[in-house]
Amino acid sequence: MSSTATVLLYVALAGLVLYKVVYKQLRGTLLNRKSLVTMPLILVVVGGYLTLKALPGSSAAELGFLGVDLVVLAGLGVLRSTTTTLSVREGTTFQKGSAATLGLWVLTIGVRIGLVALATVLGVAGPLSSASIALTLGVSIAVQNATTGRRIRLAGLPLAERGPVALSR
């Protein structure tokens, strides 16, 4: 993939994540099984593909940074989930984020950038560092959604298979 295509892919993924995840979480959204799985699955598949392409020639240190990145961003996913409120609307669970959710999203992005900057300063950043962006965000969102799913189950809240269906007249 050319560098222009890669940049366009990252811009498209960033826009998609900002709208479909961050914006919707903050304004509040109805949840269903599909909405909890689709976005992280897309990011992990695309990110996994790009990461696998960048693996040949990656150093052990770069792989180590990727491991740290995944663990830290997964932890932030758990924390982001705990900052949302869950209630019942329209027969399914409604999730609304808070100022803390937004703060943790900013921290998530800052940590990702900070780890890449640290790896660069230490001379261990390579193609894997940028190729794994979608993967690390996908894992972070997947862990957040899995944590939210667990919270929903523990609270006994309903979770629709798909989004609400408009009633026909």
Short mmCIF file of N, CA and C in Angstrom, two decimals:
data_model
loop_
_atom_site.label_atom_id
_atom_site.label_comp_id
_atom_site.label_asym_id
_atom_site.label_seq_id
_atom_site.Cartn_x
_atom_site.Cartn_y
_atom_site.Cartn_z
N MET A 1 0.85 -1.17 0.00
CA MET A 1 0.00 0.00 0.00
C MET A 1 0.90 1.23 0.00
N SER A 2 0.57 2.21 -0.86
CA SER A 2 1.39 3.42 -0.93
C SER A 2 1.22 4.25 0.34
N SER A 3 2.17 5.14 0.57
CA SER A 3 2.10 5.96 1.79
C SER A 3 0.89 6.89 1.75
N THR A 4 0.49 7.37 0.57
CA THR A 4 -0.69 8.22 0.45
C THR A 4 -1.94 7.43 0.81
N ALA A 5 -2.04 6.21 0.31
CA ALA A 5 -3.20 5.37 0.62
C ALA A 5 -3.23 5.04 2.11
N THR A 6 -2.08 4.80 2.71
CA THR A 6 -2.01 4.51 4.14
C THR A 6 -2.49 5.70 4.95
N VAL A 7 -2.02 6.90 4.59
CA VAL A 7 -2.44 8.11 5.31
C VAL A 7 -3.95 8.30 5.17
N LEU A 8 -4.48 8.11 3.96
CA LEU A 8 -5.93 8.24 3.75
C LEU A 8 -6.71 7.21 4.57
N LEU A 9 -6.17 6.00 4.64
CA LEU A 9 -6.81 4.96 5.45
C LEU A 9 -6.85 5.38 6.92
N TYR A 10 -5.73 5.89 7.44
CA TYR A 10 -5.68 6.31 8.85
C TYR A 10 -6.62 7.48 9.11
N VAL A 11 -6.72 8.42 8.17
CA VAL A 11 -7.63 9.56 8.33
C VAL A 11 -9.07 9.07 8.34
N ALA A 12 -9.40 8.15 7.43
CA ALA A 12 -10.76 7.60 7.38
C ALA A 12 -11.08 6.85 8.66
N LEU A 13 -10.14 6.03 9.15
CA LEU A 13 -10.36 5.29 10.39
C LEU A 13 -10.51 6.24 11.58
N ALA A 14 -9.70 7.29 11.62
CA ALA A 14 -9.79 8.27 12.71
C ALA A 14 -11.16 8.95 12.70
N GLY A 15 -11.63 9.35 11.53
CA GLY A 15 -12.94 9.98 11.42
C GLY A 15 -14.05 9.03 11.85
N LEU A 16 -13.94 7.79 11.42
CA LEU A 16 -14.93 6.77 11.77
C LEU A 16 -14.96 6.54 13.28
N VAL A 17 -13.79 6.42 13.89
CA VAL A 17 -13.72 6.20 15.34
C VAL A 17 -14.25 7.42 16.08
N LEU A 18 -13.85 8.62 15.65
CA LEU A 18 -14.31 9.82 16.35
C LEU A 18 -15.83 9.94 16.31
N TYR A 19 -16.43 9.64 15.16
CA TYR A 19 -17.89 9.75 15.08
C TYR A 19 -18.60 8.55 15.70
N LYS A 20 -18.27 7.36 15.22
CA LYS A 20 -19.01 6.17 15.62
C LYS A 20 -18.78 5.76 17.07
N VAL A 21 -17.66 6.16 17.64
CA VAL A 21 -17.37 5.73 19.01
C VAL A 21 -17.41 6.92 19.96
N VAL A 22 -16.49 7.85 19.81
CA VAL A 22 -16.36 8.93 20.79
C VAL A 22 -17.59 9.84 20.81
N TYR A 23 -17.97 10.39 19.67
CA TYR A 23 -19.10 11.31 19.62
C TYR A 23 -20.39 10.64 20.10
N LYS A 24 -20.65 9.44 19.59
CA LYS A 24 -21.88 8.74 19.98
C LYS A 24 -21.87 8.38 21.47
N GLN A 25 -20.71 8.03 22.01
CA GLN A 25 -20.65 7.73 23.45
C GLN A 25 -20.98 8.96 24.28
N LEU A 26 -20.45 10.10 23.87
CA LEU A 26 -20.64 11.32 24.66
C LEU A 26 -22.07 11.85 24.58
N ARG A 27 -22.70 11.77 23.43
CA ARG A 27 -24.08 12.27 23.33
C ARG A 27 -25.07 11.24 23.83
N GLY A 28 -24.65 9.98 23.86
CA GLY A 28 -25.50 8.88 24.31
C GLY A 28 -26.02 8.09 23.12
N THR A 29 -26.08 6.79 23.28
CA THR A 29 -26.51 5.94 22.18
C THR A 29 -27.15 4.66 22.69
N LEU A 30 -28.09 4.15 21.90
CA LEU A 30 -28.68 2.86 22.21
C LEU A 30 -27.69 1.78 21.80
N LEU A 31 -27.52 0.79 22.65
CA LEU A 31 -26.57 -0.29 22.38
C LEU A 31 -27.31 -1.54 21.93
N ASN A 32 -26.63 -2.34 21.14
CA ASN A 32 -27.11 -3.67 20.78
C ASN A 32 -25.87 -4.52 20.55
N ARG A 33 -26.06 -5.80 20.43
CA ARG A 33 -24.91 -6.69 20.27
C ARG A 33 -24.07 -6.31 19.05
N LYS A 34 -24.74 -5.99 17.97
CA LYS A 34 -24.03 -5.64 16.73
C LYS A 34 -23.17 -4.38 16.93
N SER A 35 -23.72 -3.37 17.59
CA SER A 35 -22.97 -2.12 17.77
C SER A 35 -21.76 -2.30 18.69
N LEU A 36 -21.84 -3.26 19.60
CA LEU A 36 -20.71 -3.51 20.50
C LEU A 36 -19.58 -4.28 19.82
N VAL A 37 -19.89 -4.98 18.73
CA VAL A 37 -18.91 -5.85 18.09
C VAL A 37 -18.35 -5.28 16.79
N THR A 38 -19.17 -4.61 15.99
CA THR A 38 -18.80 -4.25 14.63
C THR A 38 -17.55 -3.36 14.54
N MET A 39 -17.56 -2.21 15.21
CA MET A 39 -16.44 -1.27 15.08
C MET A 39 -15.11 -1.87 15.55
N PRO A 40 -15.05 -2.47 16.74
CA PRO A 40 -13.76 -3.05 17.14
C PRO A 40 -13.32 -4.17 16.21
N LEU A 41 -14.27 -4.95 15.70
CA LEU A 41 -13.92 -6.03 14.78
C LEU A 41 -13.29 -5.48 13.50
N ILE A 42 -13.88 -4.44 12.94
CA ILE A 42 -13.32 -3.82 11.73
C ILE A 42 -11.91 -3.32 12.00
N LEU A 43 -11.73 -2.60 13.11
CA LEU A 43 -10.42 -2.05 13.44
C LEU A 43 -9.38 -3.14 13.69
N VAL A 44 -9.76 -4.19 14.39
CA VAL A 44 -8.81 -5.27 14.69
C VAL A 44 -8.43 -6.02 13.40
N VAL A 45 -9.40 -6.25 12.52
CA VAL A 45 -9.10 -6.95 11.27
C VAL A 45 -8.19 -6.10 10.38
N VAL A 46 -8.56 -4.84 10.16
CA VAL A 46 -7.73 -3.95 9.33
C VAL A 46 -6.36 -3.76 9.99
N GLY A 47 -6.38 -3.47 11.29
CA GLY A 47 -5.13 -3.24 12.01
C GLY A 47 -4.27 -4.49 12.08
N GLY A 48 -4.90 -5.63 12.25
CA GLY A 48 -4.15 -6.89 12.27
C GLY A 48 -3.47 -7.14 10.93
N TYR A 49 -4.18 -6.89 9.85
CA TYR A 49 -3.62 -7.06 8.51
C TYR A 49 -2.41 -6.14 8.31
N LEU A 50 -2.58 -4.86 8.64
CA LEU A 50 -1.48 -3.90 8.47
C LEU A 50 -0.30 -4.23 9.38
N THR A 51 -0.61 -4.67 10.60
CA THR A 51 0.44 -5.04 11.55
C THR A 51 1.22 -6.25 11.05
N LEU A 52 0.51 -7.26 10.57
CA LEU A 52 1.18 -8.46 10.05
C LEU A 52 2.08 -8.13 8.87
N LYS A 53 1.63 -7.20 8.03
CA LYS A 53 2.46 -6.79 6.89
C LYS A 53 3.76 -6.11 7.35
N ALA A 54 3.69 -5.43 8.51
CA ALA A 54 4.86 -4.69 9.00
C ALA A 54 5.76 -5.53 9.90
N LEU A 55 5.33 -6.72 10.28
CA LEU A 55 6.11 -7.55 11.20
C LEU A 55 7.49 -7.96 10.68
N PRO A 56 7.61 -8.39 9.42
CA PRO A 56 8.95 -8.79 8.96
C PRO A 56 9.96 -7.64 9.12
N GLY A 57 11.03 -7.94 9.77
CA GLY A 57 12.06 -6.93 9.99
C GLY A 57 11.86 -6.07 11.22
N SER A 58 10.77 -6.27 11.97
CA SER A 58 10.56 -5.50 13.19
C SER A 58 11.49 -6.03 14.27
N SER A 59 12.01 -5.11 15.06
CA SER A 59 12.92 -5.49 16.13
C SER A 59 12.15 -6.00 17.35
N ALA A 60 12.86 -6.69 18.22
CA ALA A 60 12.26 -7.16 19.47
C ALA A 60 11.78 -5.98 20.31
N ALA A 61 12.53 -4.89 20.29
CA ALA A 61 12.15 -3.70 21.06
C ALA A 61 10.84 -3.10 20.52
N GLU A 62 10.71 -3.09 19.20
CA GLU A 62 9.49 -2.55 18.60
C GLU A 62 8.29 -3.45 18.96
N LEU A 63 8.50 -4.76 18.94
CA LEU A 63 7.45 -5.69 19.35
C LEU A 63 7.10 -5.49 20.82
N GLY A 64 8.11 -5.22 21.64
CA GLY A 64 7.87 -4.94 23.06
C GLY A 64 7.02 -3.69 23.25
N PHE A 65 7.32 -2.64 22.49
CA PHE A 65 6.52 -1.43 22.58
C PHE A 65 5.08 -1.70 22.14
N LEU A 66 4.90 -2.52 21.11
CA LEU A 66 3.55 -2.88 20.67
C LEU A 66 2.82 -3.61 21.80
N GLY A 67 3.49 -4.52 22.48
CA GLY A 67 2.88 -5.24 23.60
C GLY A 67 2.47 -4.30 24.72
N VAL A 68 3.35 -3.37 25.08
CA VAL A 68 3.03 -2.39 26.12
C VAL A 68 1.85 -1.54 25.69
N ASP A 69 1.87 -1.09 24.44
CA ASP A 69 0.80 -0.28 23.87
C ASP A 69 -0.54 -1.00 23.99
N LEU A 70 -0.57 -2.27 23.61
CA LEU A 70 -1.81 -3.04 23.67
C LEU A 70 -2.32 -3.19 25.10
N VAL A 71 -1.44 -3.48 26.03
CA VAL A 71 -1.85 -3.67 27.43
C VAL A 71 -2.36 -2.36 28.03
N VAL A 72 -1.63 -1.27 27.80
CA VAL A 72 -2.03 0.02 28.38
C VAL A 72 -3.35 0.49 27.78
N LEU A 73 -3.48 0.39 26.45
CA LEU A 73 -4.72 0.85 25.82
C LEU A 73 -5.90 -0.04 26.18
N ALA A 74 -5.67 -1.32 26.41
CA ALA A 74 -6.73 -2.21 26.88
C ALA A 74 -7.19 -1.77 28.28
N GLY A 75 -6.24 -1.45 29.15
CA GLY A 75 -6.58 -0.95 30.48
C GLY A 75 -7.39 0.33 30.43
N LEU A 76 -7.02 1.22 29.51
CA LEU A 76 -7.79 2.46 29.35
C LEU A 76 -9.19 2.17 28.83
N GLY A 77 -9.33 1.11 28.04
CA GLY A 77 -10.66 0.70 27.57
C GLY A 77 -11.56 0.30 28.74
N VAL A 78 -11.00 -0.44 29.68
CA VAL A 78 -11.76 -0.82 30.88
C VAL A 78 -12.18 0.43 31.64
N LEU A 79 -11.25 1.34 31.83
CA LEU A 79 -11.56 2.57 32.57
C LEU A 79 -12.63 3.40 31.86
N ARG A 80 -12.53 3.53 30.53
CA ARG A 80 -13.54 4.31 29.79
C ARG A 80 -14.93 3.72 29.98
N SER A 81 -15.03 2.40 29.97
CA SER A 81 -16.33 1.77 30.16
C SER A 81 -16.95 2.14 31.50
N THR A 82 -16.13 2.20 32.53
CA THR A 82 -16.66 2.47 33.87
C THR A 82 -17.13 3.91 34.05
N THR A 83 -16.80 4.80 33.09
CA THR A 83 -17.20 6.20 33.20
C THR A 83 -18.50 6.50 32.47
N THR A 84 -19.12 5.47 31.88
CA THR A 84 -20.38 5.68 31.19
C THR A 84 -21.53 5.21 32.07
N THR A 85 -22.69 5.85 31.91
CA THR A 85 -23.88 5.41 32.63
C THR A 85 -24.72 4.55 31.70
N LEU A 86 -25.32 3.53 32.26
CA LEU A 86 -26.16 2.61 31.51
C LEU A 86 -27.58 2.67 32.05
N SER A 87 -28.55 2.76 31.15
CA SER A 87 -29.96 2.76 31.54
C SER A 87 -30.75 2.05 30.44
N VAL A 88 -32.05 1.92 30.63
CA VAL A 88 -32.88 1.23 29.65
C VAL A 88 -33.72 2.25 28.88
N ARG A 89 -33.67 2.14 27.56
CA ARG A 89 -34.51 2.95 26.67
C ARG A 89 -34.87 2.11 25.46
N GLU A 90 -36.10 2.23 25.04
CA GLU A 90 -36.57 1.57 23.82
C GLU A 90 -36.25 0.07 23.80
N GLY A 91 -36.31 -0.56 24.95
CA GLY A 91 -36.13 -2.00 25.02
C GLY A 91 -34.70 -2.49 24.96
N THR A 92 -33.74 -1.59 25.07
CA THR A 92 -32.33 -1.99 25.08
C THR A 92 -31.56 -1.06 26.01
N THR A 93 -30.30 -1.28 26.12
CA THR A 93 -29.46 -0.46 27.01
C THR A 93 -29.03 0.82 26.30
N PHE A 94 -29.12 1.92 27.02
CA PHE A 94 -28.67 3.23 26.55
C PHE A 94 -27.40 3.57 27.32
N GLN A 95 -26.35 3.96 26.59
CA GLN A 95 -25.07 4.31 27.22
C GLN A 95 -24.80 5.78 26.99
N LYS A 96 -24.40 6.48 28.05
CA LYS A 96 -24.03 7.90 27.93
C LYS A 96 -22.70 8.12 28.61
N GLY A 97 -21.80 8.72 27.86
CA GLY A 97 -20.49 9.04 28.39
C GLY A 97 -20.52 10.29 29.25
N SER A 98 -19.40 10.57 29.88
CA SER A 98 -19.28 11.71 30.78
C SER A 98 -18.02 12.51 30.42
N ALA A 99 -17.79 13.56 31.18
CA ALA A 99 -16.55 14.33 31.00
C ALA A 99 -15.33 13.42 31.23
N ALA A 100 -15.46 12.49 32.18
CA ALA A 100 -14.36 11.56 32.44
C ALA A 100 -14.12 10.65 31.23
N THR A 101 -15.20 10.26 30.54
CA THR A 101 -15.06 9.44 29.33
C THR A 101 -14.25 10.21 28.29
N LEU A 102 -14.61 11.47 28.08
CA LEU A 102 -13.88 12.30 27.12
C LEU A 102 -12.43 12.45 27.54
N GLY A 103 -12.19 12.69 28.82
CA GLY A 103 -10.83 12.81 29.32
C GLY A 103 -10.01 11.55 29.09
N LEU A 104 -10.64 10.40 29.29
CA LEU A 104 -9.93 9.13 29.05
C LEU A 104 -9.69 8.88 27.58
N TRP A 105 -10.58 9.37 26.70
CA TRP A 105 -10.31 9.27 25.26
C TRP A 105 -9.10 10.13 24.89
N VAL A 106 -9.05 11.33 25.45
CA VAL A 106 -7.89 12.21 25.19
C VAL A 106 -6.62 11.54 25.72
N LEU A 107 -6.70 10.95 26.90
CA LEU A 107 -5.55 10.25 27.47
C LEU A 107 -5.15 9.06 26.60
N THR A 108 -6.13 8.31 26.09
CA THR A 108 -5.84 7.16 25.22
C THR A 108 -5.04 7.59 24.00
N ILE A 109 -5.49 8.65 23.37
CA ILE A 109 -4.79 9.16 22.18
C ILE A 109 -3.41 9.67 22.57
N GLY A 110 -3.33 10.39 23.69
CA GLY A 110 -2.05 10.91 24.16
C GLY A 110 -1.06 9.81 24.50
N VAL A 111 -1.54 8.74 25.12
CA VAL A 111 -0.67 7.61 25.47
C VAL A 111 -0.15 6.96 24.20
N ARG A 112 -1.02 6.76 23.22
CA ARG A 112 -0.59 6.13 21.96
C ARG A 112 0.49 6.97 21.29
N ILE A 113 0.26 8.27 21.21
CA ILE A 113 1.24 9.18 20.61
C ILE A 113 2.51 9.20 21.45
N GLY A 114 2.36 9.23 22.77
CA GLY A 114 3.52 9.26 23.67
C GLY A 114 4.39 8.02 23.56
N LEU A 115 3.77 6.86 23.44
CA LEU A 115 4.55 5.63 23.30
C LEU A 115 5.32 5.60 21.98
N VAL A 116 4.67 6.06 20.91
CA VAL A 116 5.37 6.12 19.62
C VAL A 116 6.51 7.14 19.70
N ALA A 117 6.27 8.27 20.36
CA ALA A 117 7.33 9.29 20.51
C ALA A 117 8.50 8.74 21.33
N LEU A 118 8.18 8.02 22.41
CA LEU A 118 9.23 7.43 23.24
C LEU A 118 10.03 6.40 22.44
N ALA A 119 9.33 5.56 21.69
CA ALA A 119 10.01 4.57 20.86
C ALA A 119 10.91 5.25 19.83
N THR A 120 10.45 6.37 19.29
CA THR A 120 11.25 7.12 18.31
C THR A 120 12.50 7.68 18.96
N VAL A 121 12.35 8.29 20.14
CA VAL A 121 13.49 8.86 20.86
C VAL A 121 14.51 7.77 21.19
N LEU A 122 14.01 6.59 21.55
CA LEU A 122 14.90 5.48 21.90
C LEU A 122 15.46 4.77 20.66
N GLY A 123 15.00 5.19 19.48
CA GLY A 123 15.50 4.61 18.24
C GLY A 123 14.94 3.23 17.90
N VAL A 124 13.78 2.89 18.46
CA VAL A 124 13.21 1.57 18.18
C VAL A 124 11.91 1.64 17.39
N ALA A 125 11.48 2.84 17.00
CA ALA A 125 10.26 2.96 16.21
C ALA A 125 10.56 2.59 14.76
N GLY A 126 9.66 1.87 14.16
CA GLY A 126 9.78 1.49 12.77
C GLY A 126 8.41 1.40 12.15
N PRO A 127 8.29 0.73 11.03
CA PRO A 127 7.00 0.63 10.35
C PRO A 127 5.89 0.02 11.22
N LEU A 128 6.25 -0.85 12.13
CA LEU A 128 5.26 -1.48 12.99
C LEU A 128 4.55 -0.46 13.88
N SER A 129 5.26 0.56 14.30
CA SER A 129 4.68 1.58 15.19
C SER A 129 3.48 2.27 14.55
N SER A 130 3.59 2.63 13.29
CA SER A 130 2.46 3.31 12.63
C SER A 130 1.46 2.30 12.08
N ALA A 131 1.92 1.14 11.65
CA ALA A 131 1.02 0.15 11.07
C ALA A 131 0.05 -0.42 12.10
N SER A 132 0.38 -0.34 13.37
CA SER A 132 -0.44 -0.96 14.41
C SER A 132 -1.46 -0.02 15.04
N ILE A 133 -1.61 1.19 14.50
CA ILE A 133 -2.56 2.16 15.08
C ILE A 133 -3.98 1.59 15.14
N ALA A 134 -4.46 1.09 14.01
CA ALA A 134 -5.83 0.57 13.98
C ALA A 134 -5.98 -0.63 14.92
N LEU A 135 -4.96 -1.47 14.98
CA LEU A 135 -5.01 -2.64 15.86
C LEU A 135 -5.11 -2.22 17.32
N THR A 136 -4.27 -1.29 17.75
CA THR A 136 -4.28 -0.90 19.16
C THR A 136 -5.58 -0.20 19.53
N LEU A 137 -6.11 0.66 18.65
CA LEU A 137 -7.39 1.30 18.95
C LEU A 137 -8.52 0.28 18.94
N GLY A 138 -8.45 -0.66 18.00
CA GLY A 138 -9.47 -1.71 17.94
C GLY A 138 -9.50 -2.55 19.19
N VAL A 139 -8.32 -2.92 19.68
CA VAL A 139 -8.25 -3.70 20.92
C VAL A 139 -8.78 -2.89 22.10
N SER A 140 -8.43 -1.61 22.16
CA SER A 140 -8.89 -0.75 23.25
C SER A 140 -10.41 -0.64 23.25
N ILE A 141 -11.00 -0.45 22.06
CA ILE A 141 -12.45 -0.35 21.95
C ILE A 141 -13.11 -1.70 22.23
N ALA A 142 -12.49 -2.79 21.77
CA ALA A 142 -13.03 -4.13 22.03
C ALA A 142 -13.08 -4.41 23.53
N VAL A 143 -12.02 -4.05 24.24
CA VAL A 143 -12.00 -4.27 25.69
C VAL A 143 -13.03 -3.38 26.38
N GLN A 144 -13.14 -2.13 25.92
CA GLN A 144 -14.15 -1.23 26.48
C GLN A 144 -15.55 -1.82 26.27
N ASN A 145 -15.84 -2.29 25.06
CA ASN A 145 -17.17 -2.82 24.77
C ASN A 145 -17.42 -4.14 25.50
N ALA A 146 -16.39 -4.96 25.65
CA ALA A 146 -16.54 -6.21 26.42
C ALA A 146 -16.84 -5.89 27.88
N THR A 147 -16.17 -4.88 28.41
CA THR A 147 -16.42 -4.46 29.79
C THR A 147 -17.84 -3.91 29.93
N THR A 148 -18.27 -3.13 28.95
CA THR A 148 -19.64 -2.61 28.96
C THR A 148 -20.64 -3.75 28.87
N GLY A 149 -20.37 -4.73 28.01
CA GLY A 149 -21.24 -5.90 27.91
C GLY A 149 -21.34 -6.63 29.23
N ARG A 150 -20.23 -6.76 29.91
CA ARG A 150 -20.23 -7.42 31.23
C ARG A 150 -21.05 -6.61 32.23
N ARG A 151 -20.89 -5.29 32.20
CA ARG A 151 -21.66 -4.42 33.11
C ARG A 151 -23.17 -4.56 32.83
N ILE A 152 -23.52 -4.66 31.55
CA ILE A 152 -24.92 -4.82 31.16
C ILE A 152 -25.48 -6.13 31.72
N ARG A 153 -24.71 -7.22 31.55
CA ARG A 153 -25.15 -8.53 32.06
C ARG A 153 -25.29 -8.51 33.58
N LEU A 154 -24.29 -7.96 34.27
CA LEU A 154 -24.33 -7.94 35.74
C LEU A 154 -25.49 -7.11 36.28
N ALA A 155 -25.85 -6.04 35.55
CA ALA A 155 -26.96 -5.19 35.98
C ALA A 155 -28.31 -5.74 35.54
N GLY A 156 -28.29 -6.79 34.72
CA GLY A 156 -29.54 -7.37 34.24
C GLY A 156 -30.27 -6.50 33.24
N LEU A 157 -29.54 -5.66 32.53
CA LEU A 157 -30.15 -4.77 31.54
C LEU A 157 -30.39 -5.51 30.23
N PRO A 158 -31.40 -5.10 29.46
CA PRO A 158 -31.64 -5.76 28.18
C PRO A 158 -30.63 -5.30 27.13
N LEU A 159 -30.37 -6.17 26.17
CA LEU A 159 -29.49 -5.81 25.06
C LEU A 159 -30.06 -6.44 23.80
N ALA A 160 -30.53 -5.59 22.90
CA ALA A 160 -31.14 -6.06 21.67
C ALA A 160 -30.07 -6.69 20.77
N GLU A 161 -30.51 -7.62 19.92
CA GLU A 161 -29.58 -8.22 18.95
C GLU A 161 -29.14 -7.17 17.94
N ARG A 162 -30.10 -6.38 17.47
CA ARG A 162 -29.85 -5.32 16.48
C ARG A 162 -30.48 -4.03 17.00
N GLY A 163 -30.26 -2.95 16.27
CA GLY A 163 -30.82 -1.66 16.66
C GLY A 163 -32.34 -1.68 16.67
N PRO A 164 -32.96 -0.66 17.26
CA PRO A 164 -34.42 -0.59 17.33
C PRO A 164 -35.03 -0.59 15.92
N VAL A 165 -36.12 -1.29 15.77
CA VAL A 165 -36.80 -1.36 14.48
C VAL A 165 -37.95 -0.38 14.49
N ALA A 166 -38.04 0.42 13.42
CA ALA A 166 -39.14 1.37 13.33
C ALA A 166 -40.45 0.61 13.16
N LEU A 167 -41.48 1.03 13.88
CA LEU A 167 -42.79 0.38 13.80
C LEU A 167 -43.50 0.84 12.53
N SER A 168 -44.03 -0.11 11.78
CA SER A 168 -44.78 0.26 10.56
C SER A 168 -46.22 0.55 10.94
N ARG A 169 -46.85 1.43 10.20
CA ARG A 169 -48.23 1.84 10.51
C ARG A 169 -49.20 1.12 9.64
#
